[in-house]
Short mmCIF file of C-alpha atoms and ligand atoms in Angstrom, two decimals:
data_model
loop_
_atom_site.label_atom_id
_atom_site.label_comp_id
_atom_site.label_asym_id
_atom_site.label_seq_id
_atom_site.Cartn_x
_atom_site.Cartn_y
_atom_site.Cartn_z
CA MET A 827 143.63 -117.90 53.18
CA VAL A 828 144.49 -117.78 49.51
CA GLY A 829 141.88 -118.40 46.89
CA TYR A 830 142.55 -120.60 43.92
CA ILE A 831 140.59 -121.35 40.80
CA CYS A 832 140.71 -124.52 38.74
CA ALA A 833 141.70 -123.87 35.14
CA LYS A 834 139.45 -126.64 33.88
CA CYS A 835 136.17 -126.32 35.70
CA GLU A 836 136.84 -122.88 37.21
CA ALA A 837 135.89 -124.13 40.64
CA GLU A 838 136.96 -122.03 43.58
CA ILE A 839 139.38 -123.86 45.82
CA ASP A 840 140.27 -122.75 49.31
CA VAL A 841 143.56 -124.23 50.42
CA ASN A 842 146.33 -123.39 52.81
CA PRO A 843 149.45 -121.84 51.26
CA VAL A 844 151.51 -124.35 53.21
CA VAL A 845 150.26 -127.21 51.09
CA GLU A 846 152.24 -127.45 47.89
CA LYS A 847 150.15 -130.00 46.10
CA ILE A 848 146.88 -128.47 45.08
CA ILE A 849 144.35 -130.61 43.33
CA CYS A 850 140.87 -129.60 42.30
CA PRO A 851 138.29 -131.58 44.31
CA GLU A 852 135.83 -131.33 41.45
CA CYS A 853 137.78 -132.63 38.46
CA SER A 854 141.01 -133.54 40.24
CA GLY A 855 142.85 -131.20 37.91
CA ARG A 856 146.35 -130.07 38.69
CA VAL A 857 146.13 -126.80 36.80
CA ILE A 858 145.26 -124.29 39.45
CA LEU A 859 145.23 -120.55 38.96
CA LYS A 860 145.77 -118.05 41.71
CA LYS A 861 142.80 -115.91 42.45
CA ARG A 862 143.68 -112.26 42.43
CA PRO A 863 142.28 -110.18 45.27
CA LYS A 864 141.50 -107.36 42.86
CA ASP A 865 139.35 -109.48 40.64
CA MET A 866 136.10 -107.83 41.50
CA LYS A 867 135.25 -104.76 39.54
CA THR A 868 133.39 -102.01 41.25
CA VAL A 869 130.47 -100.83 39.22
CA LYS A 870 128.98 -97.47 39.91
CA ALA A 871 125.24 -97.35 39.96
CA ARG A 872 124.00 -94.55 37.82
ZN1 ZN B 1913 138.51 -128.52 38.50
#
């Protein structure tokens, strides 16, 4: 499963990579950004 994020409303979209047409269910935007797996930063607790 690949995660996508809408460029307009920044809504997380879970779609199958097989589907080419990806439209945001929230704002029906066609500008979708790929969500990088290394997006989360690890913060050390001091
Ligand atoms: Zn959207």
